[in-house]
Coordinates of C-alpha atoms in Angstrom, one line a residue:
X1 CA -14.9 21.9 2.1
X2 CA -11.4 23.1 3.2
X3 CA -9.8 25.9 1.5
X4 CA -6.1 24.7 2.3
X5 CA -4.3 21.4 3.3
X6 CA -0.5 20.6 4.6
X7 CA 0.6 17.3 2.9
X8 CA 2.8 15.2 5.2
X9 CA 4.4 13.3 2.7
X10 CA 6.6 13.3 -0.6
X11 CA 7.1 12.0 -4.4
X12 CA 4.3 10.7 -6.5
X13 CA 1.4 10.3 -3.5
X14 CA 2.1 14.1 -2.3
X15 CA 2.0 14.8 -5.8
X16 CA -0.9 13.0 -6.3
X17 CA -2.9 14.5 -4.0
X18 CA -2.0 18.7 -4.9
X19 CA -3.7 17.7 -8.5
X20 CA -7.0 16.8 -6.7
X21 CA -6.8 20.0 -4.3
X22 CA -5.8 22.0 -7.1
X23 CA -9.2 20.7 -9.4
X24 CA -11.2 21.0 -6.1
X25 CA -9.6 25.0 -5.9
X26 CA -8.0 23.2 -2.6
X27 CA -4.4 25.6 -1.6
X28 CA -1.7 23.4 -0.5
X29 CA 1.1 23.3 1.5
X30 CA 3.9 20.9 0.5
X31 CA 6.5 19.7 3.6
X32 CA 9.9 18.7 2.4
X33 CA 13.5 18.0 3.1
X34 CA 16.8 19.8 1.9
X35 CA 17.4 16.6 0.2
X36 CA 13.9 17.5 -1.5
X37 CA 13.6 21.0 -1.8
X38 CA 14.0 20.9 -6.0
X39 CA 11.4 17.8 -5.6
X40 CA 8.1 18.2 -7.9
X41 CA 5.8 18.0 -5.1
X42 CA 7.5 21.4 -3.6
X43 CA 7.7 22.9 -6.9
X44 CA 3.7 22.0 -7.4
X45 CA 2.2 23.3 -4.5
X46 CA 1.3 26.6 -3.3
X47 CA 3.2 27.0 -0.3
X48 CA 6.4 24.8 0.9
X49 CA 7.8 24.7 4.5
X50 CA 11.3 23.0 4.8
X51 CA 10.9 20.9 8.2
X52 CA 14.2 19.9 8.2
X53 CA 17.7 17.3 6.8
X54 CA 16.6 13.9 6.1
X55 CA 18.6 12.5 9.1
X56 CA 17.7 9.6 11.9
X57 CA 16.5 6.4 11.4
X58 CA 13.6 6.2 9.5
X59 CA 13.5 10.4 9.0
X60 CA 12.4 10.9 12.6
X61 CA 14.0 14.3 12.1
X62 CA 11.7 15.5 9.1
X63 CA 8.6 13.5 7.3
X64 CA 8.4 11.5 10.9
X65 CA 9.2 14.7 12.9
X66 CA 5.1 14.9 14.1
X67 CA 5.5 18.8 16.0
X68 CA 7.7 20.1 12.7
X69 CA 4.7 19.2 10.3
X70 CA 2.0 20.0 12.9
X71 CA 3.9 23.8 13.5
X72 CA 4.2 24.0 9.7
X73 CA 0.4 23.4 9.1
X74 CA -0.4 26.4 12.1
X75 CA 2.1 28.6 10.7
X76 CA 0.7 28.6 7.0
X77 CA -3.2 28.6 8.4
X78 CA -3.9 24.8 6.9
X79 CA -7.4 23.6 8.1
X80 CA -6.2 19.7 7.3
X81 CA -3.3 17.0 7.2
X82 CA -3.2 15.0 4.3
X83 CA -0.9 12.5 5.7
X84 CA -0.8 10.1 2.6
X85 CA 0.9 6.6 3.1
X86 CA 3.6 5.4 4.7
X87 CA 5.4 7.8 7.1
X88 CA 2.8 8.9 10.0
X89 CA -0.1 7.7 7.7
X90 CA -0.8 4.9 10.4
X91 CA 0.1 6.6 13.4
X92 CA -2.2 6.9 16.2
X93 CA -0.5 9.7 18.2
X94 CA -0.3 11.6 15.2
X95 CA -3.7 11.9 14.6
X96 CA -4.5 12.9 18.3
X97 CA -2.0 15.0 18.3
X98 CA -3.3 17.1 14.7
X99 CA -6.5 17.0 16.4
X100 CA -6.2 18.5 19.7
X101 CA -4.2 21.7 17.9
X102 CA -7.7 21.7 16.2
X103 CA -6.7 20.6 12.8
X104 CA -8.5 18.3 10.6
X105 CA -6.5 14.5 9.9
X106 CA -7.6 13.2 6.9
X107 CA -8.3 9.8 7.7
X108 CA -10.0 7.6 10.2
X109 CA -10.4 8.0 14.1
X110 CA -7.1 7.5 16.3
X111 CA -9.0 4.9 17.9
X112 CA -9.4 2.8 14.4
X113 CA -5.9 3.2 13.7
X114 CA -4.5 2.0 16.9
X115 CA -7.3 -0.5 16.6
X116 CA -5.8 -2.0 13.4
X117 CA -2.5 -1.2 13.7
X118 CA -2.1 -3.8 16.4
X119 CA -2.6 -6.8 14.5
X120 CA -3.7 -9.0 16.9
X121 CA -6.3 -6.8 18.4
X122 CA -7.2 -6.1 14.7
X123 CA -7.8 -10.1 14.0
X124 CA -9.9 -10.4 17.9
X125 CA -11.9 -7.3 16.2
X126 CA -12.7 -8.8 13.5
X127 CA -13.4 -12.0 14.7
X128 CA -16.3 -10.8 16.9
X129 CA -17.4 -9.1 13.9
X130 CA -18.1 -12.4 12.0
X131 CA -14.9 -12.1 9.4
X132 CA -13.1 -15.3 8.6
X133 CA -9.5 -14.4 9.8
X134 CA -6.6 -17.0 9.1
X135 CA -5.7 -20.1 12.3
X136 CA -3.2 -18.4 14.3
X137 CA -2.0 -17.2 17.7
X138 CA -5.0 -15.3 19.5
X139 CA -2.2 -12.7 21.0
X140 CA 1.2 -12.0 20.8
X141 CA 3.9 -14.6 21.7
X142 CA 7.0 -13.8 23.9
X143 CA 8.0 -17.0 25.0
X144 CA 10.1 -19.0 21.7
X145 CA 9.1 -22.4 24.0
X146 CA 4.9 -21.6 23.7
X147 CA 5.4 -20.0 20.5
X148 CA 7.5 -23.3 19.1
X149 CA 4.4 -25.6 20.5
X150 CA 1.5 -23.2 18.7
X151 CA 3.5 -23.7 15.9
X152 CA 3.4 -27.8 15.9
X153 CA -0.3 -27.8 16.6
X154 CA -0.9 -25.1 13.5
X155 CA 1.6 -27.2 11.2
X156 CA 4.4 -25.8 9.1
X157 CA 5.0 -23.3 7.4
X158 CA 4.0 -20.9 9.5
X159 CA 4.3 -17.3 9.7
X160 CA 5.5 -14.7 12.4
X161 CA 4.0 -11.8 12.3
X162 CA 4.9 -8.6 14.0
X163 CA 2.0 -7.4 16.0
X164 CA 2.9 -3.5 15.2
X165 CA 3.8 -4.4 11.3
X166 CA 3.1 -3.9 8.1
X167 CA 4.5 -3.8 4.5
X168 CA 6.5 -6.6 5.0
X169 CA 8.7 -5.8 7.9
X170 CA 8.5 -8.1 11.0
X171 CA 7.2 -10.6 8.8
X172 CA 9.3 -14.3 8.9
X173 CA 8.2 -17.6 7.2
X174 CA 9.6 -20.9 8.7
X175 CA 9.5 -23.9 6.8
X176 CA 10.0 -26.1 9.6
X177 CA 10.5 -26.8 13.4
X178 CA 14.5 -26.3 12.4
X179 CA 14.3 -22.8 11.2
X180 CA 11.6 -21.5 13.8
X181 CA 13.9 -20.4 16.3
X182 CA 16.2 -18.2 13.9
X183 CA 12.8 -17.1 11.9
X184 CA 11.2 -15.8 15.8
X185 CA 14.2 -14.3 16.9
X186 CA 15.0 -12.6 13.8
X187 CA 11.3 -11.2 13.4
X188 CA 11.3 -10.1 17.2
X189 CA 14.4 -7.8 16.5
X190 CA 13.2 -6.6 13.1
X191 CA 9.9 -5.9 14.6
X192 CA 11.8 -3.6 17.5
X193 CA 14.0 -2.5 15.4
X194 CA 11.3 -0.9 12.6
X195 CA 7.8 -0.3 15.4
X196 CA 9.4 0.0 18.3
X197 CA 7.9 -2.9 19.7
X198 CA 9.1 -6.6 19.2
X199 CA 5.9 -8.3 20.0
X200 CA 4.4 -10.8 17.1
X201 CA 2.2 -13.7 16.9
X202 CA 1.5 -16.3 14.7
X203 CA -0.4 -17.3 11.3
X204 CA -1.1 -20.6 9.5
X205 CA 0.9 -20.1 6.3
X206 CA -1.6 -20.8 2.9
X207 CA 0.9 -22.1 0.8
X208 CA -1.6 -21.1 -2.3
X209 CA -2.4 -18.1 -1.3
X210 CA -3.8 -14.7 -3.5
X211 CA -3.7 -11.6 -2.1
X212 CA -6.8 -9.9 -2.3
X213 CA -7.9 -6.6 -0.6
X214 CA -11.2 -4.5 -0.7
X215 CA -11.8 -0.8 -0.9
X216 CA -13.9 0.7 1.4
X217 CA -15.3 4.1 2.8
X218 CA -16.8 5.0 5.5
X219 CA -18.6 8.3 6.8
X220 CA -17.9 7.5 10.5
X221 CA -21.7 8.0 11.0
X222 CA -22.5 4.2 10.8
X223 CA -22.6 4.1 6.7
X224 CA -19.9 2.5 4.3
X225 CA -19.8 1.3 0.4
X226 CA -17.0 -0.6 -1.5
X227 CA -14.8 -0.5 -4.5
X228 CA -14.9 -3.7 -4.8
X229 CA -11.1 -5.8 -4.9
X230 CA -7.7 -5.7 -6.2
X231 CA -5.7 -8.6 -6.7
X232 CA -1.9 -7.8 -5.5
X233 CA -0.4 -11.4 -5.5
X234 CA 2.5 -10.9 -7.6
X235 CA 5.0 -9.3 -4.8
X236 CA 8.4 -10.0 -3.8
X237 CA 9.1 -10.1 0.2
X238 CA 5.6 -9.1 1.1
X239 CA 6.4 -6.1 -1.0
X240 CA 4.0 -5.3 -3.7
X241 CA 4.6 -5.3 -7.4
X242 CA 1.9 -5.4 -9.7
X243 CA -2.0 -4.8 -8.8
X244 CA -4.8 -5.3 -10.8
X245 CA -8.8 -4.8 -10.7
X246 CA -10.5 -7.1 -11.0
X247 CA -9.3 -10.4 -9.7
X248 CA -8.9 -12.2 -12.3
X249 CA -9.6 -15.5 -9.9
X250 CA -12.8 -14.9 -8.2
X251 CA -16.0 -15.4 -9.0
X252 CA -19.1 -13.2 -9.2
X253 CA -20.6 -15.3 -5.9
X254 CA -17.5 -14.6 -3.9
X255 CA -16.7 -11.4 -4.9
X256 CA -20.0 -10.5 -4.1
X257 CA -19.9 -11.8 -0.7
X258 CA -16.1 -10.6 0.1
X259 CA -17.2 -7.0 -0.6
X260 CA -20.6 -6.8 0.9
X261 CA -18.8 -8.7 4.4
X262 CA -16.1 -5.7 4.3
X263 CA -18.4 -2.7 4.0
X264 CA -20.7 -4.1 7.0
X265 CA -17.5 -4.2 9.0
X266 CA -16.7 -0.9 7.8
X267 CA -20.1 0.2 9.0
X268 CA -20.0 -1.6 11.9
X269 CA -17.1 0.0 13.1
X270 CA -18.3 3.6 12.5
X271 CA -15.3 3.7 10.3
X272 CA -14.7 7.2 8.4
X273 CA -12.8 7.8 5.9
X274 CA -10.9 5.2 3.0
X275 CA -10.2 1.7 4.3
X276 CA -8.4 -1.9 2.7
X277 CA -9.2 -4.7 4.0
X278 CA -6.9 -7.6 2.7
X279 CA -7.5 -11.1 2.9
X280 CA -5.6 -14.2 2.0
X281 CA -8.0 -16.6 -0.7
X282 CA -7.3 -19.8 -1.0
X283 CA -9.6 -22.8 -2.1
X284 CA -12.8 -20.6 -2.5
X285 CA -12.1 -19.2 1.4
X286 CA -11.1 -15.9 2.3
X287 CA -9.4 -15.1 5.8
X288 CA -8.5 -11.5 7.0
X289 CA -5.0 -10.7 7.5
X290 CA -5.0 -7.1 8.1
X291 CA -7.0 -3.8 7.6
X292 CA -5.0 -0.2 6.7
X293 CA -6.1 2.6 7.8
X294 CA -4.9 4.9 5.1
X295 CA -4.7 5.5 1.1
X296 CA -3.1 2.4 -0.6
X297 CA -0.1 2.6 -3.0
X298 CA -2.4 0.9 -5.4
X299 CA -5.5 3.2 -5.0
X300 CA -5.5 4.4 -8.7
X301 CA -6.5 0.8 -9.7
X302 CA -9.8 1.3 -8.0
X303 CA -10.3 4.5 -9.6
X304 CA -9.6 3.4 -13.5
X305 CA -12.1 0.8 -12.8
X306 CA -14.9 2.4 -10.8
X307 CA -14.3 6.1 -12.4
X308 CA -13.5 7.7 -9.0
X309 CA -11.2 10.0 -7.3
X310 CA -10.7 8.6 -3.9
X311 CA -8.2 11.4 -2.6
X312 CA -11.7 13.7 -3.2
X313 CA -13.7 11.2 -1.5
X314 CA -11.4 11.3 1.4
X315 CA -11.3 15.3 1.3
X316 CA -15.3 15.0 1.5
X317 CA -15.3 12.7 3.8
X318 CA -12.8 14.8 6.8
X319 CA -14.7 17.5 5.9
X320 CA -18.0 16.1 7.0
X321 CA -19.6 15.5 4.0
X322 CA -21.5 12.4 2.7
X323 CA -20.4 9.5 1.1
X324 CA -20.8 10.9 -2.8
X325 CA -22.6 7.6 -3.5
X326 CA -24.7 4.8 -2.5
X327 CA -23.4 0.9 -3.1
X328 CA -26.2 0.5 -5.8
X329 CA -24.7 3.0 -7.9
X330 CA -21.3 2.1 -7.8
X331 CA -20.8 0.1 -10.4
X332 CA -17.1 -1.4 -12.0
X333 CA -16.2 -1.1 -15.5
X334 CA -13.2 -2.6 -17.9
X335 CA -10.3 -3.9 -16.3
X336 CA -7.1 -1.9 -14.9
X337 CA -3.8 -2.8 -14.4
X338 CA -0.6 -1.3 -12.1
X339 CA 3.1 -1.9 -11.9
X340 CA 5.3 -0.2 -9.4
X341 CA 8.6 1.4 -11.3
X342 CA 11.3 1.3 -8.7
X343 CA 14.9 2.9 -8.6
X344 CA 16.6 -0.5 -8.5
X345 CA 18.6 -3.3 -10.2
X346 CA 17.2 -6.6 -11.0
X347 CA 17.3 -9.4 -10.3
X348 CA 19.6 -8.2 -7.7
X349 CA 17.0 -5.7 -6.3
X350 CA 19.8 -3.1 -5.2
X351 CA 18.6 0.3 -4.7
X352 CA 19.4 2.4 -7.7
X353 CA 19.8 6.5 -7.0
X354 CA 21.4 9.2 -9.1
X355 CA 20.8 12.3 -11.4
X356 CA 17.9 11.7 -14.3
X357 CA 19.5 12.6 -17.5
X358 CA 15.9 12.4 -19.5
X359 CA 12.5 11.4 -18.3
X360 CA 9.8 10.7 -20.9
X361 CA 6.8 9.0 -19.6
X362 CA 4.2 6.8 -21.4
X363 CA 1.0 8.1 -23.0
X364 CA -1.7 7.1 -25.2
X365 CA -5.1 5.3 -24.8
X366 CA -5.5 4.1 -21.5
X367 CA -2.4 4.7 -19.9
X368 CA -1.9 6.9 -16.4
X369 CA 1.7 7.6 -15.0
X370 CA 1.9 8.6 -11.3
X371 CA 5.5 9.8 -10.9
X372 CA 7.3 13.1 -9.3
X373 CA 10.1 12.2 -11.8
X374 CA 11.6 14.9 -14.5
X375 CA 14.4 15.4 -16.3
X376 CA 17.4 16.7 -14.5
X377 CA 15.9 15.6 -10.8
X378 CA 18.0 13.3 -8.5
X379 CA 16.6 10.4 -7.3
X380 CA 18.0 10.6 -3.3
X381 CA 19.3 7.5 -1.4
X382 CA 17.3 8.8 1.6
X383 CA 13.8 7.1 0.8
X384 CA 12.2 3.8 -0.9
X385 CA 13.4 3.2 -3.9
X386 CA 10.1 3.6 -5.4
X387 CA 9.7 6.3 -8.0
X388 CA 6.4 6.2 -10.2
X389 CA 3.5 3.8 -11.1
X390 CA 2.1 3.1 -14.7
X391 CA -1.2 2.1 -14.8
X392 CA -3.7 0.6 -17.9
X393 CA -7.0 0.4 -18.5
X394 CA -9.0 -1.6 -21.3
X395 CA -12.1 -3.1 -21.5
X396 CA -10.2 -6.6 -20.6
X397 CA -7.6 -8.1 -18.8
X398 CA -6.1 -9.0 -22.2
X399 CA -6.3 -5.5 -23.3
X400 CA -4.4 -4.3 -20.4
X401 CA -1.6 -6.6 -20.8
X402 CA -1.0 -5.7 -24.2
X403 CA -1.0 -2.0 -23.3
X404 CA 1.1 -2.0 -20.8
X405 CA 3.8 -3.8 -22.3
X406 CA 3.2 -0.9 -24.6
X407 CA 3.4 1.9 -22.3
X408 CA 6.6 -0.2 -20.6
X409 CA 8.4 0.4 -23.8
X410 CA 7.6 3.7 -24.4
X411 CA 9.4 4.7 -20.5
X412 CA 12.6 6.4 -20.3
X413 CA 14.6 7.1 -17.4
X414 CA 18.1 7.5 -18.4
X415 CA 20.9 6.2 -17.4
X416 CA 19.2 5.0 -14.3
X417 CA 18.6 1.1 -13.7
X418 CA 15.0 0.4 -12.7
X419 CA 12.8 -2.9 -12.6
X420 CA 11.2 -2.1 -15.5
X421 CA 12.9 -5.7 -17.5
X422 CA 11.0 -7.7 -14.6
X423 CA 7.7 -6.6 -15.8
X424 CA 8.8 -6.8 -19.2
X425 CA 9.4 -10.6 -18.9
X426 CA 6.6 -11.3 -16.2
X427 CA 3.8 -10.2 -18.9
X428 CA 4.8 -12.7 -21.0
X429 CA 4.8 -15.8 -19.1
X430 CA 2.3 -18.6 -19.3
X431 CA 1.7 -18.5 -15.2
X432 CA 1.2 -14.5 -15.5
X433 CA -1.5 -15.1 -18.8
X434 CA -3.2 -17.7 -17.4
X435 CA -3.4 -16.0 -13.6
X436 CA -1.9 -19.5 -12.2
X437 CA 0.7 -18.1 -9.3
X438 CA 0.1 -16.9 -6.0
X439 CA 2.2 -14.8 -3.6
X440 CA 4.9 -16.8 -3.3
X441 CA 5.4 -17.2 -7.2
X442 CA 7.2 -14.4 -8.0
X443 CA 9.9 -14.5 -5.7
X444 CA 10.9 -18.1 -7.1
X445 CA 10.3 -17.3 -10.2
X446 CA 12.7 -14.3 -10.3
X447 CA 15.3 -16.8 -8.2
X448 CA 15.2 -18.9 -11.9
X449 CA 16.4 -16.0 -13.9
X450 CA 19.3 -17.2 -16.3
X451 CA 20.9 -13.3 -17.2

């Protein structure tokens, strides 16, 4: 095992993964910003290297700023990257690039990640592969006349897609043949604009779609398992909100089949390391829509449920180590909920930073708080807006919805606005009880509000 790691991240997931080092007697170096040199993660860890202001787009100059973090992690003696999510998390050239200095990345091969980072490459992969993948465009469009045509043939709506994306950006839905044109424009320039490459493709649209995505691992040695699924369909521009384990719409026969399909893939691809592969379901069918190559937001789900710590598996995993355990003894147990607390008014969804007078969090019976919040810490414009997770467990779906409408009410962030009156109102309507939306729900919902 390694005796100290660099973190190239910030906030809760940076956070997050110091407490598993510091359990494992792992040292850690924390990377940060001047913006977020008084941030917990720097304060937590055992050795901090400023890498720079949090300037150019998208922080190219710090927490996107590859040599800075790869000449921090040589100058403190760190035998790992812990990249995290989001940031360099899914970038190829990072990972040869921490490699060939002869550090360890913690996470899968550059080859996987360039492999499913490019989307449509990802869906011709997986098609050879034998996983159902949604009716689209076989490769990226860059003609609006052909892309127009595929679209006819598919039938509206449709979706474009960029072929570098992810978390929502690049992504436009048209309706119809009259807003096409503006929706593959607009995607092409968001997708430049954001990867760096304006490329897309298309996708049927499922216009009852869940969102449904399964963990897996792999030891890059031709052996994978799963965590079985999370259900992520209550989101808001492709953006997710709320995650829970298990779905509360599938059943045994196709969960069973779902997960067994993704860890053969994982396997088949000599994948190494911790894995999502997320699918659209709709009418007892599943079709993939992407794989990521890194930690998820929502990976504390998975570990309420199947009593694991995935950061450790992933540490175990880079450091050559075996899987910790075989498919027949992971077994799920009780149900888990998570909600994503963001800096931000609602229903207006404006970005929300400024001081924290007083920070309590929730505690009690089943309840876990992910956060790098305190009291007296400034919640910087510089980065997403998100600022903590709350997560339930029970022995029920019911359970968990009581609880965390518990924990909910127990949360103070003062005087800051944050989205926790959206959750507040979602657990208690009939469509949320009874599990009867899909991804699009939310949104329209929210579009109803009467204030």
């Amino acid at each position: 095992m390694f005796s100290k790691i660099l973190i190239a991240n910030r906030g809760e997931i940076a956070l997050r993964i110091i407490r598993t080092c510091r359990e494992l007697g792992i040292a850690t170096v924390a990377v940060h910003t001047t913006v977020d040199q008084d941030a917990m993660h720097a304060r937590l860890a055992d050795e901090t290297v400023c890498i720079g202001p949090p300037r150019g787009p998208g922080n190219r100059e710090s927490y996107l700023n590859d040599a800075a973090i790869i000449s921090a992690a040589l100058v403190t003696g760190a035998e790992a990257i812990h990249p995290g999510y989001g940031f360099l998390s899914e970038n190829a050239e990072f990972a040869e690039h921490v490699a060939e200095q002869g550090i360890t990345f913690i996470g899968p091969s550059a080859e996987h990640i360039r492999i499913m980072g490019d989307k449509r490459r990802a869906k011709e992969t997986m098609l050879a592969l034998g996983v159902p993948c949604v009716p689209g465009s076989g490769e990226s469009l860059d003609s609006l006349d052909n892309a127009m045509a595929l679209a006819g043939e598919l039938g509206y709506p449709v979706f474009i897609k960029a072929s570098a994306g992810g978390g929502g950006r690049g992504m436009k839905l048209a309706n119809s043949e009259a807003e096409f044109e503006s929706a593959f424009l607009s995607g092409q320039q968001e997708a430049l604009a954001a990867f760096g490459n304006p490329e897309v493709y298309l996708e049927k649209y499922l216009d009852n779609g869940r969102h449904i995505e399964i963990q897996v691992f792999g030891d890059g040695k031709g052996n994978a398992v799963h965590f079985g699924e999370r259900d992520c369909s209550l989101q808001r521009r492709q953006q997710k909100l709320l995650e829970e384990a298990p779905s509360p719409v599938l059943s045994d026969t196709v969960r069973e089949t779902i997960c067994t399909l993704s860890a053969r893939t994982a396997a088949q691809l000599g994948y190494a390391g911790a894995g999502t592969i997320e699918f659209l379901y709709q009418d007892n069918s599943m079709y993939f829509i992407e794989m990521n190559t890194r930690l998820q937001v929502e990976h504390p789900v998975t570990e309420l449920v199947y009593g694991i710590d995935l950061v450790e598996e992933q540490l175990r995993i880079a450091a050559g180590l075996p899987l910790s355990r075989k498919q027949a003894d992971i077994k799920a147990g009780g149900h888990a909920i998570e909600v994503r607390i963001n800096a931000e008014s609602v229903p207006q969804f404006l970005p929300q930073p400024g001081r924290v007078a007083l920070y309590h969090a929730p505690g009690g019976p089943g309840v876990r708080v992910d956060s790098a919040l305190y009291s007296g810490y400034t919640i910087p414009s510089n980065y997403d807006s998100m600022i903590g997770k709350i997560l339930v467990s029970g022995k029920d779906r019911a359970t968990c919805t009581a609880r965390m409408r518990r924990a909910l009410s127990e949360l103070i962030i003062h005087p800051n606005r944050t989205n926790v009156p959206l959750f507040m109102r979602l657990l208690e309507t009939d469509e949320f009880t009874s599990s009867t939306y899909n991804t699009r729900w939310l949104e329209q919902w929210v579009e109803t509000w009467q204030d």
